[in-house]
Amino acid sequence: MVKPADRYKSGVMPYAKMGYWDADYVPKDTDVIACFRITPQDGVDPIEAAAAVAGESSTATWTVVWTDRLTACDHYRAKAYRVDPVPGIPGQYFSYIAYELDLFEEDSIANLTASIIGNVFGFKPLKALRLEDMRIPVAYLKTFQGPATGIVVERERLDKFGRPLLGATTKPKLGLSGKNYGRVVYEALKGGLDFVKDDENINSQPFMGWRDRFLYCMEAVNKASAATGEIKGHYLNVTAGTVENMYERAEFAKQLGSCIIMIDLVIGYSSIQSMAKWARKNDMILHLHRAGHGTYTRQKSHGVSFRVIAKWMRMAGVDHIHAGTVVGKLEGDPNVIKGIYSVCRDSFTKKNLEQGIFFDQDWAGLRKMMPVASGGIHAGQMHQLIEYLGEDVVLQFGGGTIGHPMGIQAGATANRVALETMVKARNEGKDIWNEGPQILADAAKWCAPLRAALDTWKDVTFNYESTDTADFVPTATPA
Amino acid sequence: MKITQGTFSFLPDLTDAEIGMQINYALKQGWAIGVEYTDDPHPRNFYWEMWGNPMFDLRDAAGVMVEVLACRKAHSKLYVRVNAFDSTLGFESTRLSFIVNRPKDEPGFLLRRTEVSGRQIQYTTESYATRAPEGRRYE
């Protein structure tokens, strides 16, 4: 036992000795737990590095301060309690750190993240640092609203069940006038899509002001709805330079009868929470485009894994989140994507190291978030998409709808027929993973748009190595 | 026009055998089947008439099919759909819903535009079928 007088003598002391390392610590049910991947500088002991992360992300500074003695400082110190080498990657370690609940303000992602990913990511003794996963205690979760609408209520409002939803992003992303833009929306919705989407960088530019876009898009939505007898929607992007402007745009979307609005991740966590509260209050579905995330989620050595961002966004209260396609043009290892989809849709997520899930997570009744698969996917991959991504997902075929050789309506129809055909076959007990291409080919015999889609994109695949992969491989259990 | 509500509306009408397979799938998931019909397919008409309660205790696809056929016979000129209800915690909602009967001619919907202030338009969708009184639609 160190004497207090020695412990608090002015000077520098290893973080581990300051109380930020405790190998015997057993996390409480109410602790926030984080798993970091740490890459210490050469010669830095991993345990000291883990303790430093715990210290810098909670109460510590670089030197001893006597003012600690005015507080219940043991209570507030985060505790690193476990350090494991990363399998197969020398020099990297998974460190587990527990944070007392009193460190955090209720209902504030900003406060949570200011600690967990605050100063600590620039800390010199580490070459790199990555937040891999977090366990959010039920006690803390219960202070958050969660998704404004949630998967179940969204489906009931839209009256669409039993199949993934279908969407597309209007292309070209930039440059269309409001009137031309609405044309794309109408064609795609009438052809069979449930949703069309603004892209992340469509806000209010010289070529198209936001009010114009909203007015034409709602004409398209309502016209398509009357033409098909289905509820349709267009994600009106309300992203703007200030929250006040976003409220104004959201109010206008509501006045026009839109069922859904959209925001970008780059607006920041507090703005997202504000918009989620607005959406809950105004019966609006809230779509989140994860613009910007690739800057910090993709590299395995440094940053924040997307599964953590997904957890924060479910707490913050969005209804839709782009979460990967596996087969499309954007980053996505199948196992890692499965893990992220679980974070979005589970009531209870079980620890699964192969999928990058380091902790059991009880979601405490928080509503579920609809994952969105978007980016370089087409009708010919329908069997793979359903097999990988399941049913509660929005499949977005932008180019695959608008670039169809027979036109946008035909493109939408091709996707919808491929989708319904595949769901029907799966329900009938067919082995869609293996028979998928044949099932699509058979449907293409009576559906010319599907035939054309299959012919156009038959050879398109994006087979590149994923950078963000899980570090644990399945091991055979001895019999 | 053809109303495209429901899980399989873009496919050719399901045969009885195909309907049976979907029912079988739903029962295997532990879901309960309910049959509903309506003479007003407005997209926001959420409450079609129930052909009895959902059949929680009927776990046999052939037995369920008898009810589907009976409803279809009694309301051959109307829309009939099969719903599957999941009572699992976290779902507790419809999990599958598909149309198994529709009128020969589907009149569709009128989109009414009311021009309000500025360039704003208020949209209302109206089923043409509901212009005739109940019981005399689709005749």
GROMACS .gro file of C-alpha atoms in nm, chain A:
model
  479
    1MET     CA    1   0.000   0.000   0.000
    2VAL     CA    2   0.150   0.331  -0.112
    3LYS     CA    3   0.126   0.604   0.146
    4PRO     CA    4  -0.082   0.899   0.024
    5ALA     CA    5   0.201   1.138   0.097
    6ASP     CA    6   0.425   0.941  -0.142
    7ARG     CA    7   0.155   0.886  -0.400
    8TYR     CA    8   0.083   1.257  -0.433
    9LYS     CA    9   0.439   1.389  -0.421
   10SER     CA   10   0.494   1.634  -0.709
   11GLY     CA   11   0.654   1.480  -1.014
   12VAL     CA   12   0.590   1.221  -1.278
   13MET     CA   13   0.480   0.867  -1.201
   14PRO     CA   14   0.382   0.577  -1.432
   15TYR     CA   15   0.009   0.575  -1.506
   16ALA     CA   16  -0.009   0.212  -1.394
   17LYS     CA   17   0.117   0.315  -1.053
   18MET     CA   18  -0.123   0.611  -1.036
   19GLY     CA   19  -0.415   0.369  -1.016
   20TYR     CA   20  -0.516   0.336  -1.381
   21TRP     CA   21  -0.418  -0.029  -1.398
   22ASP     CA   22  -0.587  -0.293  -1.185
   23ALA     CA   23  -0.550  -0.651  -1.302
   24ASP     CA   24  -0.796  -0.767  -1.037
   25TYR     CA   25  -1.068  -0.521  -1.124
   26VAL     CA   26  -1.405  -0.681  -1.199
   27PRO     CA   27  -1.618  -0.442  -1.409
   28LYS     CA   28  -1.951  -0.349  -1.258
   29ASP     CA   29  -2.278  -0.390  -1.450
   30THR     CA   30  -2.301  -0.012  -1.455
   31ASP     CA   31  -1.951   0.051  -1.595
   32VAL     CA   32  -1.894   0.167  -1.948
   33ILE     CA   33  -1.633  -0.068  -2.092
   34ALA     CA   34  -1.412   0.004  -2.390
   35CYS     CA   35  -1.179  -0.222  -2.583
   36PHE     CA   36  -0.891  -0.037  -2.749
   37ARG     CA   37  -0.633  -0.169  -2.989
   38ILE     CA   38  -0.309  -0.006  -2.873
   39THR     CA   39   0.023   0.007  -3.055
   40PRO     CA   40   0.275   0.133  -2.800
   41GLN     CA   41   0.590   0.309  -2.912
   42ASP     CA   42   0.896   0.083  -2.912
   43GLY     CA   43   1.006   0.015  -2.557
   44VAL     CA   44   0.676   0.121  -2.397
   45ASP     CA   45   0.532  -0.153  -2.180
   46PRO     CA   46   0.180  -0.248  -2.301
   47ILE     CA   47   0.036  -0.242  -1.952
   48GLU     CA   48   0.170   0.108  -1.892
   49ALA     CA   49   0.034   0.209  -2.233
   50ALA     CA   50  -0.310   0.070  -2.145
   51ALA     CA   51  -0.299   0.250  -1.810
   52ALA     CA   52  -0.205   0.570  -1.989
   53VAL     CA   53  -0.505   0.534  -2.219
   54ALA     CA   54  -0.728   0.479  -1.915
   55GLY     CA   55  -0.573   0.781  -1.748
   56GLU     CA   56  -0.584   1.019  -2.042
   57SER     CA   57  -0.943   0.923  -2.125
   58SER     CA   58  -1.058   0.982  -1.768
   59THR     CA   59  -0.904   1.192  -1.493
   60ALA     CA   60  -0.526   1.197  -1.544
   61THR     CA   61  -0.279   1.450  -1.665
   62TRP     CA   62   0.091   1.390  -1.731
   63THR     CA   63   0.202   1.465  -1.380
   64VAL     CA   64   0.081   1.416  -1.028
   65VAL     CA   65  -0.155   1.685  -0.898
   66TRP     CA   66  -0.236   1.733  -0.530
   67THR     CA   67  -0.591   1.846  -0.616
   68ASP     CA   68  -0.682   1.480  -0.676
   69ARG     CA   69  -0.693   1.461  -0.298
   70LEU     CA   70  -0.996   1.691  -0.289
   71THR     CA   71  -1.196   1.428  -0.479
   72ALA     CA   72  -1.302   1.065  -0.454
   73CYS     CA   73  -1.034   1.014  -0.717
   74ASP     CA   74  -1.028   0.633  -0.707
   75HIS     CA   75  -1.392   0.635  -0.803
   76TYR     CA   76  -1.336   0.850  -1.112
   77ARG     CA   77  -1.021   0.683  -1.241
   78ALA     CA   78  -1.084   0.461  -1.540
   79LYS     CA   79  -0.925   0.122  -1.483
   80ALA     CA   80  -0.740  -0.077  -1.745
   81TYR     CA   81  -0.785  -0.434  -1.626
   82ARG     CA   82  -0.682  -0.659  -1.910
   83VAL     CA   83  -0.427  -0.651  -2.193
   84ASP     CA   84  -0.410  -0.923  -2.459
   85PRO     CA   85  -0.175  -0.942  -2.757
   86VAL     CA   86  -0.362  -0.913  -3.089
   87PRO     CA   87  -0.347  -1.256  -3.254
   88GLY     CA   88  -0.104  -1.256  -3.544
   89ILE     CA   89  -0.004  -0.887  -3.521
   90PRO     CA   90   0.311  -0.828  -3.314
   91GLY     CA   91   0.326  -0.498  -3.130
   92GLN     CA   92  -0.053  -0.453  -3.101
   93TYR     CA   93  -0.262  -0.522  -2.793
   94PHE     CA   94  -0.629  -0.525  -2.703
   95SER     CA   95  -0.672  -0.339  -2.379
   96TYR     CA   96  -0.992  -0.337  -2.179
   97ILE     CA   97  -1.079  -0.031  -1.978
   98ALA     CA   98  -1.371   0.020  -1.740
   99TYR     CA   99  -1.523   0.363  -1.675
  100GLU     CA  100  -1.740   0.449  -1.379
  101LEU     CA  101  -2.087   0.567  -1.484
  102ASP     CA  102  -2.050   0.891  -1.285
  103LEU     CA  103  -1.795   1.008  -1.543
  104PHE     CA  104  -2.070   1.066  -1.796
  105GLU     CA  105  -2.361   1.301  -1.846
  106GLU     CA  106  -2.692   1.141  -1.929
  107ASP     CA  107  -2.821   1.146  -2.287
  108SER     CA  108  -2.505   1.297  -2.434
  109ILE     CA  109  -2.297   1.125  -2.700
  110ALA     CA  110  -2.083   1.439  -2.705
  111ASN     CA  111  -1.991   1.392  -2.341
  112LEU     CA  112  -1.929   1.019  -2.374
  113THR     CA  113  -1.703   1.064  -2.675
  114ALA     CA  114  -1.518   1.366  -2.538
  115SER     CA  115  -1.378   1.127  -2.279
  116ILE     CA  116  -1.339   0.806  -2.471
  117ILE     CA  117  -1.198   0.949  -2.793
  118GLY     CA  118  -1.084   1.285  -2.663
  119ASN     CA  119  -0.720   1.381  -2.604
  120VAL     CA  120  -0.608   1.025  -2.585
  121PHE     CA  121  -0.586   0.960  -2.960
  122GLY     CA  122  -0.296   1.201  -2.999
  123PHE     CA  123  -0.102   1.064  -2.705
  124LYS     CA  124   0.270   1.044  -2.791
  125PRO     CA  125   0.372   0.717  -2.619
  126LEU     CA  126   0.133   0.536  -2.858
  127LYS     CA  127   0.205   0.489  -3.225
  128ALA     CA  128  -0.161   0.426  -3.290
  129LEU     CA  129  -0.485   0.368  -3.108
  130ARG     CA  130  -0.819   0.229  -3.219
  131LEU     CA  131  -1.145   0.205  -3.031
  132GLU     CA  132  -1.267  -0.143  -3.126
  133ASP     CA  133  -1.585  -0.184  -2.926
  134MET     CA  134  -1.776  -0.060  -2.623
  135ARG     CA  135  -2.017  -0.210  -2.376
  136ILE     CA  136  -2.275   0.049  -2.281
  137PRO     CA  137  -2.443  -0.037  -1.952
  138VAL     CA  138  -2.822  -0.059  -1.943
  139ALA     CA  139  -2.827   0.215  -1.681
  140TYR     CA  140  -2.667   0.456  -1.929
  141LEU     CA  141  -2.859   0.336  -2.235
  142LYS     CA  142  -3.184   0.410  -2.059
  143THR     CA  143  -3.098   0.779  -2.056
  144PHE     CA  144  -3.101   0.788  -2.438
  145GLN     CA  145  -3.405   0.818  -2.661
  146GLY     CA  146  -3.282   0.576  -2.924
  147PRO     CA  147  -3.412   0.559  -3.282
  148ALA     CA  148  -3.691   0.808  -3.339
  149THR     CA  149  -3.901   0.549  -3.520
  150GLY     CA  150  -3.725   0.212  -3.524
  151ILE     CA  151  -3.755  -0.078  -3.767
  152VAL     CA  152  -4.088  -0.214  -3.643
  153VAL     CA  153  -4.272   0.118  -3.644
  154GLU     CA  154  -4.117   0.220  -3.974
  155ARG     CA  155  -4.246  -0.094  -4.141
  156GLU     CA  156  -4.592  -0.047  -3.992
  157ARG     CA  157  -4.604   0.315  -4.109
  158LEU     CA  158  -4.494   0.219  -4.458
  159ASP     CA  159  -4.710  -0.094  -4.458
  160LYS     CA  160  -4.423  -0.297  -4.602
  161PHE     CA  161  -4.335  -0.636  -4.461
  162GLY     CA  162  -4.150  -0.954  -4.539
  163ARG     CA  163  -3.879  -0.819  -4.766
  164PRO     CA  164  -3.592  -0.572  -4.760
  165LEU     CA  165  -3.691  -0.221  -4.860
  166LEU     CA  166  -3.562  -0.084  -5.187
  167GLY     CA  167  -3.404   0.251  -5.252
  168ALA     CA  168  -3.179   0.444  -5.485
  169THR     CA  169  -2.979   0.761  -5.468
  170THR     CA  170  -3.056   1.022  -5.730
  171LYS     CA  171  -2.772   1.055  -5.980
  172PRO     CA  172  -2.586   1.258  -6.086
  173LYS     CA  173  -2.532   1.360  -5.727
  174LEU     CA  174  -2.487   1.723  -5.819
  175GLY     CA  175  -2.602   1.953  -6.094
  176LEU     CA  176  -2.964   1.854  -6.162
  177SER     CA  177  -3.226   2.129  -6.143
  178GLY     CA  178  -3.513   2.074  -5.902
  179LYS     CA  179  -3.752   1.981  -6.179
  180ASN     CA  180  -3.516   1.731  -6.343
  181TYR     CA  181  -3.426   1.590  -6.005
  182GLY     CA  182  -3.790   1.519  -5.921
  183ARG     CA  183  -3.823   1.336  -6.253
  184VAL     CA  184  -3.565   1.080  -6.142
  185VAL     CA  185  -3.746   1.040  -5.810
  186TYR     CA  186  -4.084   0.983  -5.976
  187GLU     CA  187  -3.954   0.731  -6.230
  188ALA     CA  188  -3.772   0.525  -5.969
  189LEU     CA  189  -4.064   0.521  -5.724
  190LYS     CA  190  -4.323   0.440  -5.988
  191GLY     CA  191  -4.101   0.162  -6.121
  192GLY     CA  192  -4.108  -0.014  -5.785
  193LEU     CA  193  -3.871   0.139  -5.533
  194ASP     CA  194  -3.991   0.230  -5.185
  195PHE     CA  195  -3.751   0.517  -5.133
  196VAL     CA  196  -3.531   0.752  -5.328
  197LYS     CA  197  -3.254   0.938  -5.154
  198ASP     CA  198  -3.070   1.268  -5.170
  199ASP     CA  199  -2.699   1.221  -5.171
  200GLU     CA  200  -2.485   1.336  -4.881
  201ASN     CA  201  -2.361   1.650  -5.051
  202ILE     CA  202  -2.696   1.769  -5.187
  203ASN     CA  203  -2.793   2.058  -4.962
  204SER     CA  204  -2.877   2.393  -5.122
  205GLN     CA  205  -2.640   2.484  -5.401
  206PRO     CA  206  -2.651   2.725  -5.694
  207PHE     CA  207  -2.798   2.464  -5.930
  208MET     CA  208  -3.081   2.365  -5.694
  209GLY     CA  209  -3.207   2.535  -5.381
  210TRP     CA  210  -3.343   2.315  -5.104
  211ARG     CA  211  -3.702   2.442  -5.124
  212ASP     CA  212  -3.719   2.369  -5.494
  213ARG     CA  213  -3.589   2.019  -5.438
  214PHE     CA  214  -3.836   1.952  -5.158
  215LEU     CA  215  -4.135   2.075  -5.361
  216TYR     CA  216  -4.055   1.871  -5.674
  217CYS     CA  217  -3.961   1.562  -5.478
  218MET     CA  218  -4.291   1.562  -5.290
  219GLU     CA  219  -4.481   1.594  -5.618
  220ALA     CA  220  -4.288   1.287  -5.735
  221VAL     CA  221  -4.354   1.095  -5.413
  222ASN     CA  222  -4.727   1.163  -5.409
  223LYS     CA  223  -4.774   1.098  -5.778
  224ALA     CA  224  -4.590   0.766  -5.754
  225SER     CA  225  -4.788   0.671  -5.446
  226ALA     CA  226  -5.118   0.730  -5.624
  227ALA     CA  227  -4.992   0.539  -5.928
  228THR     CA  228  -4.900   0.229  -5.729
  229GLY     CA  229  -5.119   0.234  -5.420
  230GLU     CA  230  -4.806   0.210  -5.205
  231ILE     CA  231  -4.659   0.447  -4.950
  232LYS     CA  232  -4.342   0.597  -5.094
  233GLY     CA  233  -4.076   0.828  -4.961
  234HIS     CA  234  -3.781   1.041  -5.051
  235TYR     CA  235  -3.506   1.110  -4.797
  236LEU     CA  236  -3.497   1.486  -4.801
  237ASN     CA  237  -3.149   1.585  -4.685
  238VAL     CA  238  -3.190   1.866  -4.433
  239THR     CA  239  -2.817   1.896  -4.361
  240ALA     CA  240  -2.721   2.264  -4.335
  241GLY     CA  241  -2.465   2.492  -4.180
  242THR     CA  242  -2.657   2.546  -3.857
  243VAL     CA  243  -2.903   2.343  -3.656
  244GLU     CA  244  -3.153   2.629  -3.690
  245ASN     CA  245  -3.141   2.592  -4.068
  246MET     CA  246  -3.187   2.218  -4.036
  247TYR     CA  247  -3.496   2.267  -3.821
  248GLU     CA  248  -3.635   2.503  -4.082
  249ARG     CA  249  -3.582   2.250  -4.360
  250ALA     CA  250  -3.721   1.966  -4.152
  251GLU     CA  251  -4.033   2.169  -4.072
  252PHE     CA  252  -4.085   2.236  -4.441
  253ALA     CA  253  -4.046   1.864  -4.520
  254LYS     CA  254  -4.309   1.790  -4.259
  255GLN     CA  255  -4.546   2.054  -4.395
  256LEU     CA  256  -4.518   1.893  -4.736
  257GLY     CA  257  -4.608   1.554  -4.592
  258SER     CA  258  -4.273   1.378  -4.625
  259CYS     CA  259  -4.243   1.061  -4.416
  260ILE     CA  260  -3.864   1.076  -4.396
  261ILE     CA  261  -3.577   1.323  -4.373
  262MET     CA  262  -3.205   1.276  -4.384
  263ILE     CA  263  -2.891   1.409  -4.216
  264ASP     CA  264  -2.518   1.354  -4.262
  265LEU     CA  265  -2.285   1.220  -3.996
  266VAL     CA  266  -2.062   1.526  -4.042
  267ILE     CA  267  -2.319   1.752  -3.871
  268GLY     CA  268  -2.187   1.621  -3.539
  269TYR     CA  269  -2.319   1.414  -3.254
  270SER     CA  270  -2.518   1.682  -3.073
  271SER     CA  271  -2.686   1.799  -3.393
  272ILE     CA  272  -2.775   1.439  -3.466
  273GLN     CA  273  -2.932   1.401  -3.122
  274SER     CA  274  -3.126   1.724  -3.173
  275MET     CA  275  -3.259   1.608  -3.507
  276ALA     CA  276  -3.349   1.268  -3.360
  277LYS     CA  277  -3.556   1.439  -3.091
  278TRP     CA  278  -3.722   1.651  -3.355
  279ALA     CA  279  -3.795   1.341  -3.563
  280ARG     CA  280  -3.952   1.156  -3.267
  281LYS     CA  281  -4.170   1.456  -3.193
  282ASN     CA  282  -4.283   1.495  -3.553
  283ASP     CA  283  -4.345   1.131  -3.660
  284MET     CA  284  -4.055   1.147  -3.900
  285ILE     CA  285  -3.818   0.867  -4.000
  286LEU     CA  286  -3.457   0.986  -3.972
  287HIS     CA  287  -3.202   0.863  -4.223
  288LEU     CA  288  -2.831   0.904  -4.149
  289HIS     CA  289  -2.573   0.908  -4.426
  290ARG     CA  290  -2.236   0.821  -4.273
  291ALA     CA  291  -2.047   1.084  -4.469
  292GLY     CA  292  -1.692   1.115  -4.341
  293HIS     CA  293  -1.670   0.795  -4.139
  294GLY     CA  294  -1.412   0.635  -4.370
  295THR     CA  295  -1.155   0.887  -4.249
  296TYR     CA  296  -1.143   0.721  -3.908
  297THR     CA  297  -1.312   0.381  -3.931
  298ARG     CA  298  -1.134   0.204  -4.211
  299GLN     CA  299  -0.776   0.149  -4.096
  300LYS     CA  300  -0.742  -0.123  -3.843
  301SER     CA  301  -0.456   0.031  -3.647
  302HIS     CA  302  -0.597   0.376  -3.569
  303GLY     CA  303  -0.936   0.541  -3.529
  304VAL     CA  304  -1.278   0.421  -3.424
  305SER     CA  305  -1.437   0.107  -3.560
  306PHE     CA  306  -1.769   0.157  -3.736
  307ARG     CA  307  -1.944  -0.082  -3.497
  308VAL     CA  308  -1.881   0.172  -3.223
  309ILE     CA  309  -2.013   0.455  -3.440
  310ALA     CA  310  -2.321   0.242  -3.508
  311LYS     CA  311  -2.374   0.194  -3.133
  312TRP     CA  312  -2.348   0.566  -3.071
  313MET     CA  313  -2.589   0.641  -3.355
  314ARG     CA  314  -2.846   0.393  -3.221
  315MET     CA  315  -2.821   0.571  -2.887
  316ALA     CA  316  -2.831   0.913  -3.055
  317GLY     CA  317  -3.156   0.815  -3.221
  318VAL     CA  318  -3.130   0.774  -3.598
  319ASP     CA  319  -3.353   0.525  -3.780
  320HIS     CA  320  -3.145   0.440  -4.088
  321ILE     CA  321  -2.769   0.403  -4.106
  322HIS     CA  322  -2.546   0.305  -4.394
  323ALA     CA  323  -2.375  -0.008  -4.270
  324GLY     CA  324  -2.206  -0.182  -4.563
  325THR     CA  325  -2.299  -0.417  -4.845
  326VAL     CA  326  -2.026  -0.686  -4.836
  327VAL     CA  327  -2.052  -0.728  -5.214
  328GLY     CA  328  -2.056  -0.364  -5.333
  329LYS     CA  329  -1.790  -0.108  -5.409
  330LEU     CA  330  -1.721   0.009  -5.052
  331GLU     CA  331  -1.518  -0.145  -4.773
  332GLY     CA  332  -1.683  -0.443  -4.607
  333ASP     CA  333  -1.555  -0.773  -4.477
  334PRO     CA  334  -1.852  -1.016  -4.440
  335ASN     CA  335  -1.783  -1.092  -4.073
  336VAL     CA  336  -1.726  -0.732  -3.973
  337ILE     CA  337  -2.043  -0.626  -4.156
  338LYS     CA  338  -2.243  -0.898  -3.981
  339GLY     CA  339  -2.123  -0.758  -3.650
  340ILE     CA  340  -2.228  -0.405  -3.746
  341TYR     CA  341  -2.572  -0.527  -3.860
  342SER     CA  342  -2.613  -0.702  -3.524
  343VAL     CA  343  -2.539  -0.376  -3.345
  344CYS     CA  344  -2.814  -0.210  -3.549
  345ARG     CA  345  -3.084  -0.475  -3.523
  346ASP     CA  346  -3.039  -0.691  -3.214
  347SER     CA  347  -3.231  -0.671  -2.890
  348PHE     CA  348  -2.930  -0.839  -2.731
  349THR     CA  349  -2.598  -0.859  -2.913
  350LYS     CA  350  -2.383  -1.153  -2.807
  351LYS     CA  351  -2.005  -1.130  -2.783
  352ASN     CA  352  -1.863  -1.262  -3.109
  353LEU     CA  353  -1.493  -1.202  -3.165
  354GLU     CA  354  -1.501  -1.332  -3.521
  355GLN     CA  355  -1.740  -1.049  -3.603
  356GLY     CA  356  -1.548  -0.794  -3.402
  357ILE     CA  357  -1.800  -0.787  -3.118
  358PHE     CA  358  -1.600  -0.786  -2.793
  359PHE     CA  359  -1.888  -0.766  -2.545
  360ASP     CA  360  -2.239  -0.883  -2.476
  361GLN     CA  361  -2.466  -0.583  -2.524
  362ASP     CA  362  -2.814  -0.569  -2.378
  363TRP     CA  363  -2.997  -0.302  -2.578
  364ALA     CA  364  -3.248  -0.241  -2.299
  365GLY     CA  365  -3.548  -0.209  -2.529
  366LEU     CA  366  -3.389   0.065  -2.740
  367ARG     CA  367  -3.556   0.061  -3.081
  368LYS     CA  368  -3.377  -0.099  -3.373
  369MET     CA  369  -3.197   0.084  -3.650
  370MET     CA  370  -3.249  -0.012  -4.013
  371PRO     CA  371  -2.915  -0.078  -4.182
  372VAL     CA  372  -2.880   0.055  -4.535
  373ALA     CA  373  -2.672  -0.123  -4.799
  374SER     CA  374  -2.561   0.116  -5.067
  375GLY     CA  375  -2.278   0.148  -5.315
  376GLY     CA  376  -2.208  -0.060  -5.624
  377ILE     CA  377  -2.476  -0.327  -5.583
  378HIS     CA  378  -2.705  -0.461  -5.857
  379ALA     CA  379  -2.994  -0.700  -5.914
  380GLY     CA  380  -2.767  -0.991  -6.009
  381GLN     CA  381  -2.637  -1.003  -5.651
  382MET     CA  382  -2.980  -1.033  -5.492
  383HIS     CA  383  -2.928  -1.382  -5.351
  384GLN     CA  384  -2.598  -1.280  -5.192
  385LEU     CA  385  -2.744  -0.960  -5.051
  386ILE     CA  386  -3.035  -1.142  -4.885
  387GLU     CA  387  -2.811  -1.417  -4.755
  388TYR     CA  388  -2.556  -1.174  -4.609
  389LEU     CA  389  -2.781  -0.892  -4.496
  390GLY     CA  390  -3.118  -1.050  -4.414
  391GLU     CA  391  -3.459  -0.891  -4.438
  392ASP     CA  392  -3.453  -0.578  -4.223
  393VAL     CA  393  -3.234  -0.368  -4.447
  394VAL     CA  394  -3.274  -0.104  -4.718
  395LEU     CA  395  -3.102  -0.217  -5.039
  396GLN     CA  396  -3.006   0.086  -5.243
  397PHE     CA  397  -2.938   0.043  -5.611
  398GLY     CA  398  -2.849   0.391  -5.738
  399GLY     CA  399  -2.654   0.325  -6.055
  400GLY     CA  400  -2.829  -0.011  -6.083
  401THR     CA  401  -3.162   0.171  -6.116
  402ILE     CA  402  -3.081   0.494  -6.294
  403GLY     CA  403  -2.822   0.343  -6.527
  404HIS     CA  404  -3.057   0.073  -6.658
  405PRO     CA  405  -3.051   0.050  -7.040
  406MET     CA  406  -3.433   0.060  -7.063
  407GLY     CA  407  -3.475   0.357  -6.834
  408ILE     CA  408  -3.521   0.436  -6.467
  409GLN     CA  409  -3.864   0.276  -6.423
  410ALA     CA  410  -3.736  -0.044  -6.581
  411GLY     CA  411  -3.432  -0.032  -6.356
  412ALA     CA  412  -3.651  -0.006  -6.049
  413THR     CA  413  -3.878  -0.285  -6.171
  414ALA     CA  414  -3.580  -0.512  -6.233
  415ASN     CA  415  -3.464  -0.465  -5.876
  416ARG     CA  416  -3.808  -0.515  -5.726
  417VAL     CA  417  -3.877  -0.829  -5.929
  418ALA     CA  418  -3.535  -0.971  -5.842
  419LEU     CA  419  -3.601  -0.898  -5.474
  420GLU     CA  420  -3.951  -1.044  -5.455
  421THR     CA  421  -3.846  -1.347  -5.658
  422MET     CA  422  -3.558  -1.419  -5.424
  423VAL     CA  423  -3.758  -1.373  -5.104
  424LYS     CA  424  -4.031  -1.598  -5.239
  425ALA     CA  425  -3.776  -1.865  -5.332
  426ARG     CA  426  -3.608  -1.845  -4.993
  427ASN     CA  427  -3.942  -1.881  -4.816
  428GLU     CA  428  -4.020  -2.181  -5.034
  429GLY     CA  429  -3.708  -2.345  -4.894
  430LYS     CA  430  -3.486  -2.309  -5.199
  431ASP     CA  431  -3.109  -2.291  -5.155
  432ILE     CA  432  -3.077  -1.937  -5.285
  433TRP     CA  433  -2.703  -1.912  -5.220
  434ASN     CA  434  -2.637  -2.175  -5.484
  435GLU     CA  435  -2.947  -2.154  -5.699
  436GLY     CA  436  -2.971  -1.774  -5.691
  437PRO     CA  437  -2.836  -1.705  -6.041
  438GLN     CA  438  -3.072  -1.964  -6.190
  439ILE     CA  439  -3.370  -1.827  -5.994
  440LEU     CA  440  -3.295  -1.480  -6.133
  441ALA     CA  441  -3.247  -1.613  -6.485
  442ASP     CA  442  -3.586  -1.787  -6.466
  443ALA     CA  443  -3.758  -1.467  -6.354
  444ALA     CA  444  -3.582  -1.278  -6.633
  445LYS     CA  445  -3.768  -1.497  -6.882
  446TRP     CA  446  -4.092  -1.312  -6.807
  447CYS     CA  447  -3.939  -0.982  -6.690
  448ALA     CA  448  -3.749  -0.803  -6.969
  449PRO     CA  449  -3.612  -0.528  -6.742
  450LEU     CA  450  -3.455  -0.791  -6.517
  451ARG     CA  451  -3.308  -0.965  -6.821
  452ALA     CA  452  -3.150  -0.638  -6.932
  453ALA     CA  453  -3.014  -0.566  -6.583
  454LEU     CA  454  -2.856  -0.910  -6.556
  455ASP     CA  455  -2.699  -0.874  -6.900
  456THR     CA  456  -2.564  -0.527  -6.831
  457TRP     CA  457  -2.402  -0.591  -6.495
  458LYS     CA  458  -2.338  -0.964  -6.501
  459ASP     CA  459  -1.961  -0.936  -6.462
  460VAL     CA  460  -1.946  -0.650  -6.217
  461THR     CA  461  -1.786  -0.743  -5.887
  462PHE     CA  462  -1.561  -0.558  -5.648
  463ASN     CA  463  -1.319  -0.819  -5.525
  464TYR     CA  464  -1.061  -0.635  -5.320
  465GLU     CA  465  -0.906  -0.724  -4.989
  466SER     CA  466  -1.084  -0.565  -4.696
  467THR     CA  467  -0.871  -0.351  -4.468
  468ASP     CA  468  -1.104  -0.371  -4.168
  469THR     CA  469  -1.121  -0.739  -4.078
  470ALA     CA  470  -1.168  -0.929  -3.755
  471ASP     CA  471  -0.858  -1.062  -3.582
  472PHE     CA  472  -1.009  -1.382  -3.454
  473VAL     CA  473  -1.071  -1.684  -3.672
  474PRO     CA  474  -1.313  -1.962  -3.588
  475THR     CA  475  -1.139  -2.243  -3.405
  476ALA     CA  476  -1.265  -2.599  -3.412
  477THR     CA  477  -1.390  -2.709  -3.073
  478PRO     CA  478  -1.242  -3.044  -2.972
  479ALA     CA  479  -1.508  -3.313  -2.975
   0.00000   0.00000   0.00000
